[in-house]
């Protein structure tokens, strides 16, 4: 018989098994890579859908509002997508959703209904608390007011989105001086301080004129280790300080700082002088003034005629020279007023108050 010519040669089955094993490994790797890619795209897509949804919710306005001209649209407030059950961390020192320089203009009217719709998280009375983190600053914004409704509408239109992006726990209080007596800005600010503390444990107070709008949301409306002057460079003054001691327009003091200087003076009836008196009080109590940079501290003022019953105070220069003596007995410890009405509107708290007048005590 002839010899078996296949003896000693490898069987074809062994090589086939090796090839099959390699193919199976490659298929498994391909499946894992495909699965990872699918999951990554799914997560990314979900994130994008939430972001787009939030953006559309912030930008949405009723059709009637879109069909008419309006002022430049403010950058939208940030709406968090953090689930309610997630433990909240402290808000970061630098808010992550700021946009920087803003376009501010006052050529077209503002509807408060539209303002409410683009700020859905603002609660009754103008209250807001971040939902994505806990905000240590509890800020009461105090606005002295009389017969300035159009200015107030612009203020609410621009400031509510800014304050939400700054991640502040805040409330807006509009202090209306009742009657026709000469206007007293500083006394209204003292009243706002006292009344806001009756509602919430605020630890910071921003005192703002109703006709001033910041032009950069990096100008944070909160308190610092020293009293803060926020209206550093106003268009009214060519975007610069009129003088180094200027403390007017918008300022921020902590509760401790405000009480340390006995609040603001109550006897400045008419325009001018109270800001310099406040500056003197701060210096006499050993504190200094902090400010943002001139670029970040830019503000635009709504142009208007001088208010009736708010003529320049002829006694202001004499009173300023007496601050060191008068601050001991003129301020929070001598404040007298009567609240006539408190109204909680969707975007702010309105407090109508009788503060008296020159030579006239408030009603009882």
Short mmCIF file of C-alpha atoms in Angstrom, two decimals:
data_model
loop_
_atom_site.label_atom_id
_atom_site.label_comp_id
_atom_site.label_asym_id
_atom_site.label_seq_id
_atom_site.Cartn_x
_atom_site.Cartn_y
_atom_site.Cartn_z
CA UNK A 1 0.00 0.00 0.00
CA UNK A 2 1.14 3.57 -0.68
CA UNK A 3 2.00 5.95 2.16
CA UNK A 4 -0.52 8.53 3.45
CA UNK A 5 0.77 11.74 1.91
CA UNK A 6 -1.16 13.95 4.42
CA UNK A 7 0.58 12.54 7.48
CA UNK A 8 2.52 15.21 9.46
CA UNK A 9 0.66 18.16 7.86
CA UNK A 10 -1.55 20.48 10.06
CA UNK A 11 -5.25 19.88 9.81
CA UNK A 12 -7.25 22.68 8.15
CA UNK A 13 -9.67 22.87 11.14
CA UNK A 14 -7.09 24.49 13.48
CA UNK A 15 -6.46 27.47 11.20
CA UNK A 16 -10.16 27.94 10.64
CA UNK A 17 -10.78 28.11 14.38
CA UNK A 18 -8.08 30.79 14.75
CA UNK A 19 -9.60 32.87 11.97
CA UNK A 20 -13.09 32.55 13.44
CA UNK A 21 -11.86 33.59 16.87
CA UNK A 22 -10.17 36.69 15.43
CA UNK A 23 -13.34 37.63 13.54
CA UNK A 24 -15.42 37.24 16.71
CA UNK A 25 -13.03 39.46 18.69
CA UNK A 26 -13.15 42.13 15.98
CA UNK A 27 -16.94 41.98 15.92
CA UNK A 28 -17.06 42.36 19.69
CA UNK A 29 -14.76 45.40 19.59
CA UNK A 30 -16.86 46.92 16.82
CA UNK A 31 -20.04 46.42 18.88
CA UNK A 32 -18.47 48.02 21.99
CA UNK A 33 -17.20 51.03 20.02
CA UNK A 34 -20.55 51.45 18.30
CA UNK A 35 -22.40 51.25 21.64
CA UNK A 36 -20.11 53.83 23.25
CA UNK A 37 -20.50 56.15 20.27
CA UNK A 38 -24.29 55.77 20.40
CA UNK A 39 -24.45 56.51 24.12
CA UNK A 40 -22.19 59.55 23.77
CA UNK A 41 -24.27 60.98 20.92
CA UNK A 42 -27.45 60.29 22.87
CA UNK A 43 -26.20 62.20 25.93
CA UNK A 44 -24.88 65.04 23.82
CA UNK A 45 -28.14 65.25 21.91
CA UNK A 46 -30.12 65.31 25.15
CA UNK A 47 -27.97 68.15 26.45
CA UNK A 48 -28.42 70.10 23.26
CA UNK A 49 -32.18 69.59 23.32
CA UNK A 50 -32.38 70.89 26.88
CA UNK A 51 -30.21 73.88 26.07
CA UNK A 52 -32.18 74.76 22.99
CA UNK A 53 -35.42 74.31 24.90
CA UNK A 54 -34.23 76.64 27.67
CA UNK A 55 -33.06 79.19 25.12
CA UNK A 56 -36.38 79.14 23.31
CA UNK A 57 -38.27 79.45 26.60
CA UNK A 58 -36.21 82.49 27.54
CA UNK A 59 -36.59 84.16 24.17
CA UNK A 60 -40.26 83.42 23.61
CA UNK A 61 -42.57 86.43 23.43
CA UNK A 62 -46.22 86.62 22.48
CA UNK A 63 -46.96 87.14 18.82
CA UNK A 64 -48.39 90.59 19.45
CA UNK A 65 -45.13 91.71 21.05
CA UNK A 66 -43.04 90.29 18.19
CA UNK A 67 -45.10 92.19 15.65
CA UNK A 68 -44.20 95.59 17.08
CA UNK A 69 -40.92 97.38 17.54
CA UNK A 70 -39.33 97.26 20.98
CA UNK A 71 -36.11 98.11 22.75
CA UNK A 72 -33.05 95.96 22.23
CA UNK A 73 -33.81 92.53 23.67
CA UNK A 74 -31.92 91.92 26.94
CA UNK A 75 -29.78 88.80 27.15
CA UNK A 76 -32.08 86.11 28.55
CA UNK A 77 -31.91 84.96 32.16
CA UNK A 78 -30.38 81.52 32.70
CA UNK A 79 -32.97 78.81 33.41
CA UNK A 80 -31.47 75.81 35.18
CA UNK A 81 -32.16 72.21 34.16
CA UNK A 82 -30.86 70.80 37.48
CA UNK A 83 -33.38 68.25 38.86
CA UNK A 84 -35.07 69.47 42.07
CA UNK A 85 -33.75 66.48 44.05
CA UNK A 86 -30.09 67.29 43.31
CA UNK A 87 -28.26 68.67 46.40
CA UNK A 88 -27.40 72.31 45.73
CA UNK A 89 -23.85 73.60 46.01
CA UNK A 90 -22.91 77.23 46.78
CA UNK A 91 -23.01 79.45 43.70
CA UNK A 92 -19.54 80.08 42.24
CA UNK A 93 -17.74 83.33 43.02
CA UNK A 94 -17.87 84.25 39.33
CA UNK A 95 -21.32 83.49 37.84
CA UNK A 96 -20.85 81.29 34.75
CA UNK A 97 -23.66 82.72 32.61
CA UNK A 98 -22.59 86.37 32.34
CA UNK A 99 -22.35 87.84 28.86
CA UNK A 100 -20.33 91.02 29.50
CA UNK A 101 -21.08 94.30 27.67
CA UNK A 102 -24.76 94.92 26.92
CA UNK A 103 -26.64 97.03 24.40
CA UNK A 104 -28.91 99.41 26.32
CA UNK A 105 -31.34 101.77 24.61
CA UNK A 106 -34.63 103.46 25.46
CA UNK A 107 -36.18 104.35 22.11
CA UNK A 108 -39.17 101.99 22.26
CA UNK A 109 -41.80 101.37 24.98
CA UNK A 110 -41.74 98.34 27.27
CA UNK A 111 -44.66 96.10 28.27
CA UNK A 112 -44.55 94.71 31.81
CA UNK A 113 -46.52 91.69 30.63
CA UNK A 114 -43.70 90.86 28.21
CA UNK A 115 -41.12 91.41 30.94
CA UNK A 116 -42.92 88.90 33.14
CA UNK A 117 -43.09 86.33 30.34
CA UNK A 118 -39.35 86.42 29.68
CA UNK A 119 -38.63 86.13 33.42
CA UNK A 120 -40.81 83.17 34.45
CA UNK A 121 -38.83 82.38 37.60
CA UNK A 122 -39.33 85.82 39.17
CA UNK A 123 -41.90 85.42 41.92
CA UNK A 124 -44.54 87.84 43.19
CA UNK A 125 -43.06 90.97 44.68
CA UNK A 126 -39.98 90.80 42.44
CA UNK A 127 -38.34 87.93 44.35
CA UNK A 128 -35.90 85.47 42.82
CA UNK A 129 -33.76 82.66 44.22
CA UNK A 130 -31.39 80.58 42.06
CA UNK A 131 -32.54 76.99 41.60
CA UNK A 132 -29.18 75.57 40.48
CA UNK A 133 -27.11 76.69 43.52
CA UNK A 134 -27.38 78.45 46.87
CA UNK A 135 -26.58 82.18 46.80
CA UNK A 136 -24.93 83.61 49.96
CA UNK A 137 -25.75 87.22 48.97
CA UNK A 138 -29.33 88.01 49.96
CA UNK A 139 -29.84 91.31 48.17
CA UNK A 140 -32.61 93.85 48.63
CA UNK A 141 -32.64 96.37 45.79
CA UNK A 142 -34.12 99.67 46.97
CA UNK A 143 -35.41 102.19 44.40
CA UNK A 144 -36.56 105.68 45.48
CA UNK A 145 -39.53 106.61 43.32
CA UNK A 146 -42.19 109.10 42.36
CA UNK A 147 -43.93 109.55 38.98
CA UNK A 148 -41.36 107.52 37.01
CA UNK A 149 -43.36 104.56 35.71
CA UNK A 150 -41.77 104.53 32.24
CA UNK A 151 -38.31 104.55 33.76
CA UNK A 152 -39.29 101.72 36.10
CA UNK A 153 -40.45 99.62 33.15
CA UNK A 154 -37.03 99.95 31.48
CA UNK A 155 -35.30 99.16 34.76
CA UNK A 156 -37.30 95.95 35.26
CA UNK A 157 -36.88 94.99 31.59
CA UNK A 158 -33.10 95.12 31.71
CA UNK A 159 -32.26 94.35 35.35
CA UNK A 160 -34.27 91.19 36.05
CA UNK A 161 -32.36 89.11 33.44
CA UNK A 162 -29.05 90.60 34.62
CA UNK A 163 -29.70 89.85 38.29
CA UNK A 164 -30.71 86.26 37.52
CA UNK A 165 -27.53 85.65 35.52
CA UNK A 166 -25.61 87.04 38.50
CA UNK A 167 -27.16 84.22 40.58
CA UNK A 168 -28.43 86.49 43.35
CA UNK A 169 -31.10 85.76 45.93
CA UNK A 170 -32.81 89.11 45.53
CA UNK A 171 -35.97 91.20 45.91
CA UNK A 172 -36.95 94.51 44.28
CA UNK A 173 -38.54 97.23 46.44
CA UNK A 174 -39.91 100.44 44.94
CA UNK A 175 -40.30 103.14 47.62
CA UNK A 176 -42.88 105.68 46.50
CA UNK A 177 -42.91 109.07 48.22
CA UNK A 178 -46.58 109.86 48.75
CA UNK A 179 -47.88 113.36 48.12
CA UNK A 180 -46.28 116.43 46.58
CA UNK A 181 -43.73 117.44 49.20
CA UNK A 182 -40.14 118.06 48.15
CA UNK A 183 -38.47 114.79 47.19
CA UNK A 184 -36.14 113.13 49.70
CA UNK A 185 -34.11 110.35 48.11
CA UNK A 186 -31.96 109.37 51.11
CA UNK A 187 -34.88 109.11 53.53
CA UNK A 188 -36.72 106.82 51.11
CA UNK A 189 -33.64 104.60 50.99
CA UNK A 190 -33.64 104.36 54.78
CA UNK A 191 -37.33 103.39 54.71
CA UNK A 192 -36.60 100.73 52.09
CA UNK A 193 -33.85 99.28 54.27
CA UNK A 194 -36.18 98.99 57.26
CA UNK A 195 -39.17 97.62 55.34
CA UNK A 196 -37.19 95.02 53.37
CA UNK A 197 -35.80 93.58 56.60
CA UNK A 198 -39.36 92.97 57.78
CA UNK A 199 -39.84 90.52 54.89
CA UNK A 200 -36.57 88.61 54.63
CA UNK A 201 -33.16 88.21 56.22
CA UNK A 202 -31.33 90.36 53.68
CA UNK A 203 -27.62 90.86 54.27
CA UNK A 204 -26.91 93.23 51.37
CA UNK A 205 -28.67 96.36 50.11
CA UNK A 206 -28.28 97.90 46.66
CA UNK A 207 -29.61 101.46 46.48
CA UNK A 208 -30.35 102.38 42.86
CA UNK A 209 -31.85 105.32 41.03
CA UNK A 210 -34.65 104.21 38.73
CA UNK A 211 -33.13 105.87 35.65
CA UNK A 212 -29.73 104.08 35.69
CA UNK A 213 -29.08 100.82 33.80
CA UNK A 214 -25.73 98.97 33.94
CA UNK A 215 -24.11 98.31 30.58
CA UNK A 216 -22.18 95.20 31.68
CA UNK A 217 -23.57 92.29 33.70
CA UNK A 218 -20.14 91.68 35.24
CA UNK A 219 -20.94 94.68 37.44
CA UNK A 220 -22.32 92.43 40.20
CA UNK A 221 -25.11 93.85 42.36
CA UNK A 222 -23.77 92.49 45.66
CA UNK A 223 -21.86 93.70 48.70
CA UNK A 224 -18.14 93.59 49.38
CA UNK A 225 -15.81 94.06 52.33
CA UNK A 226 -16.05 97.83 51.75
CA UNK A 227 -19.08 99.87 50.60
CA UNK A 228 -19.39 99.49 46.85
CA UNK A 229 -20.03 102.23 44.28
CA UNK A 230 -21.48 100.59 41.16
CA UNK A 231 -22.27 103.57 38.89
CA UNK A 232 -18.62 104.29 38.17
CA UNK A 233 -18.80 105.64 34.63
CA UNK A 234 -22.12 107.12 33.56
CA UNK A 235 -22.81 108.39 30.06
CA UNK A 236 -24.11 111.59 31.68
CA UNK A 237 -20.54 112.34 32.80
CA UNK A 238 -18.78 111.13 29.65
CA UNK A 239 -18.24 107.67 31.18
CA UNK A 240 -16.07 108.93 34.00
CA UNK A 241 -16.29 110.04 37.62
CA UNK A 242 -17.29 113.70 38.02
CA UNK A 243 -15.04 113.76 41.14
CA UNK A 244 -13.23 111.12 43.18
CA UNK A 245 -15.64 111.27 46.13
CA UNK A 246 -18.70 110.72 43.97
CA UNK A 247 -20.96 108.02 45.46
CA UNK A 248 -24.20 108.65 43.58
CA UNK A 249 -26.48 106.64 41.33
CA UNK A 250 -26.04 103.03 42.46
CA UNK A 251 -24.33 101.84 45.62
CA UNK A 252 -24.20 98.66 47.71
CA UNK A 253 -23.76 98.35 51.47
CA UNK A 254 -24.05 95.32 53.67
CA UNK A 255 -26.47 95.47 56.57
CA UNK A 256 -23.55 95.92 58.97
CA UNK A 257 -22.03 98.73 56.90
CA UNK A 258 -25.35 100.56 56.63
CA UNK A 259 -26.02 100.33 60.36
CA UNK A 260 -22.44 101.33 61.17
CA UNK A 261 -22.94 104.73 59.50
CA UNK A 262 -26.43 105.13 61.04
CA UNK A 263 -27.95 104.78 57.59
CA UNK A 264 -28.39 107.78 55.33
CA UNK A 265 -29.33 111.35 56.31
CA UNK A 266 -33.05 112.15 56.56
CA UNK A 267 -32.87 115.94 56.21
CA UNK A 268 -31.77 116.39 52.57
CA UNK A 269 -34.94 117.72 50.93
CA UNK A 270 -34.52 118.35 47.20
CA UNK A 271 -31.84 117.43 44.70
CA UNK A 272 -28.20 116.92 45.64
CA UNK A 273 -25.89 116.59 48.61
CA UNK A 274 -27.02 113.32 50.20
CA UNK A 275 -24.48 111.25 48.24
CA UNK A 276 -21.59 113.36 49.55
CA UNK A 277 -22.98 113.11 53.07
CA UNK A 278 -23.08 109.32 52.71
CA UNK A 279 -19.48 109.31 51.43
CA UNK A 280 -18.41 111.34 54.47
CA UNK A 281 -20.18 108.93 56.82
CA UNK A 282 -18.33 105.99 55.30
CA UNK A 283 -14.93 107.70 55.60
CA UNK A 284 -15.59 108.94 59.16
CA UNK A 285 -16.33 105.35 60.21
CA UNK A 286 -12.98 104.17 58.88
CA UNK A 287 -14.18 102.48 55.71
CA UNK A 288 -13.26 103.03 52.08
CA UNK A 289 -15.03 102.87 48.72
CA UNK A 290 -14.61 99.92 46.36
CA UNK A 291 -15.46 100.16 42.68
CA UNK A 292 -15.42 97.98 39.56
CA UNK A 293 -13.26 99.09 36.66
CA UNK A 294 -14.43 101.99 34.52
CA UNK A 295 -15.20 99.61 31.65
CA UNK A 296 -17.30 97.20 33.72
CA UNK A 297 -18.92 100.00 35.73
CA UNK A 298 -20.47 101.77 32.74
CA UNK A 299 -24.10 102.86 33.14
CA UNK A 300 -26.62 104.54 30.87
CA UNK A 301 -29.06 107.11 32.20
CA UNK A 302 -32.57 107.60 30.85
CA UNK A 303 -32.76 111.23 29.82
CA UNK A 304 -35.51 113.23 31.48
CA UNK A 305 -36.42 116.70 32.71
CA UNK A 306 -35.84 117.68 36.31
CA UNK A 307 -38.64 116.36 38.51
CA UNK A 308 -41.21 118.72 39.92
CA UNK A 309 -40.73 119.36 43.65
CA UNK A 310 -37.09 118.25 43.40
CA UNK A 311 -35.25 121.53 42.95
CA UNK A 312 -31.59 121.75 44.02
CA UNK A 313 -31.25 121.80 47.79
CA UNK A 314 -29.89 125.24 48.74
CA UNK A 315 -28.71 123.93 52.12
CA UNK A 316 -26.77 120.95 50.79
CA UNK A 317 -23.25 122.40 51.03
CA UNK A 318 -23.73 123.53 54.62
CA UNK A 319 -25.18 120.16 55.62
CA UNK A 320 -22.30 118.29 53.95
CA UNK A 321 -19.83 120.29 56.02
CA UNK A 322 -21.62 119.20 59.21
CA UNK A 323 -21.77 115.45 58.53
CA UNK A 324 -19.41 114.44 61.33
CA UNK A 325 -21.75 116.02 63.89
CA UNK A 326 -25.15 115.28 62.33
CA UNK A 327 -24.53 111.59 61.49
CA UNK A 328 -24.78 110.71 65.18
CA UNK A 329 -28.44 111.75 65.43
CA UNK A 330 -29.68 111.97 61.82
CA UNK A 331 -30.25 108.59 60.23
CA UNK A 332 -31.77 105.23 61.14
CA UNK A 333 -32.05 106.23 64.79
CA UNK A 334 -34.21 109.26 63.93
CA UNK A 335 -36.23 107.81 61.05
CA UNK A 336 -39.98 108.51 61.14
CA UNK A 337 -42.43 107.51 58.45
CA UNK A 338 -45.81 105.89 57.86
CA UNK A 339 -46.42 103.09 55.37
CA UNK A 340 -49.69 103.78 53.58
CA UNK A 341 -49.84 100.75 51.28
CA UNK A 342 -47.82 97.73 50.22
CA UNK A 343 -48.59 96.07 46.88
CA UNK A 344 -47.00 92.89 45.59
CA UNK A 345 -46.76 93.15 41.82
CA UNK A 346 -45.35 90.31 39.69
CA UNK A 347 -42.00 92.07 39.18
CA UNK A 348 -41.57 94.29 42.25
CA UNK A 349 -42.88 95.27 45.67
CA UNK A 350 -44.44 98.75 45.75
CA UNK A 351 -44.39 100.56 49.09
CA UNK A 352 -46.29 103.86 49.27
CA UNK A 353 -44.98 105.85 52.22
CA UNK A 354 -45.53 109.21 53.88
CA UNK A 355 -42.13 110.56 54.95
CA UNK A 356 -43.37 114.06 55.73
CA UNK A 357 -41.81 117.14 54.18
CA UNK A 358 -39.65 120.14 55.06
CA UNK A 359 -41.07 121.26 58.41
CA UNK A 360 -43.83 118.60 58.30
CA UNK A 361 -43.79 115.33 60.23
CA UNK A 362 -45.27 112.16 58.65
CA UNK A 363 -48.93 111.45 59.34
CA UNK A 364 -49.75 109.11 62.21
#
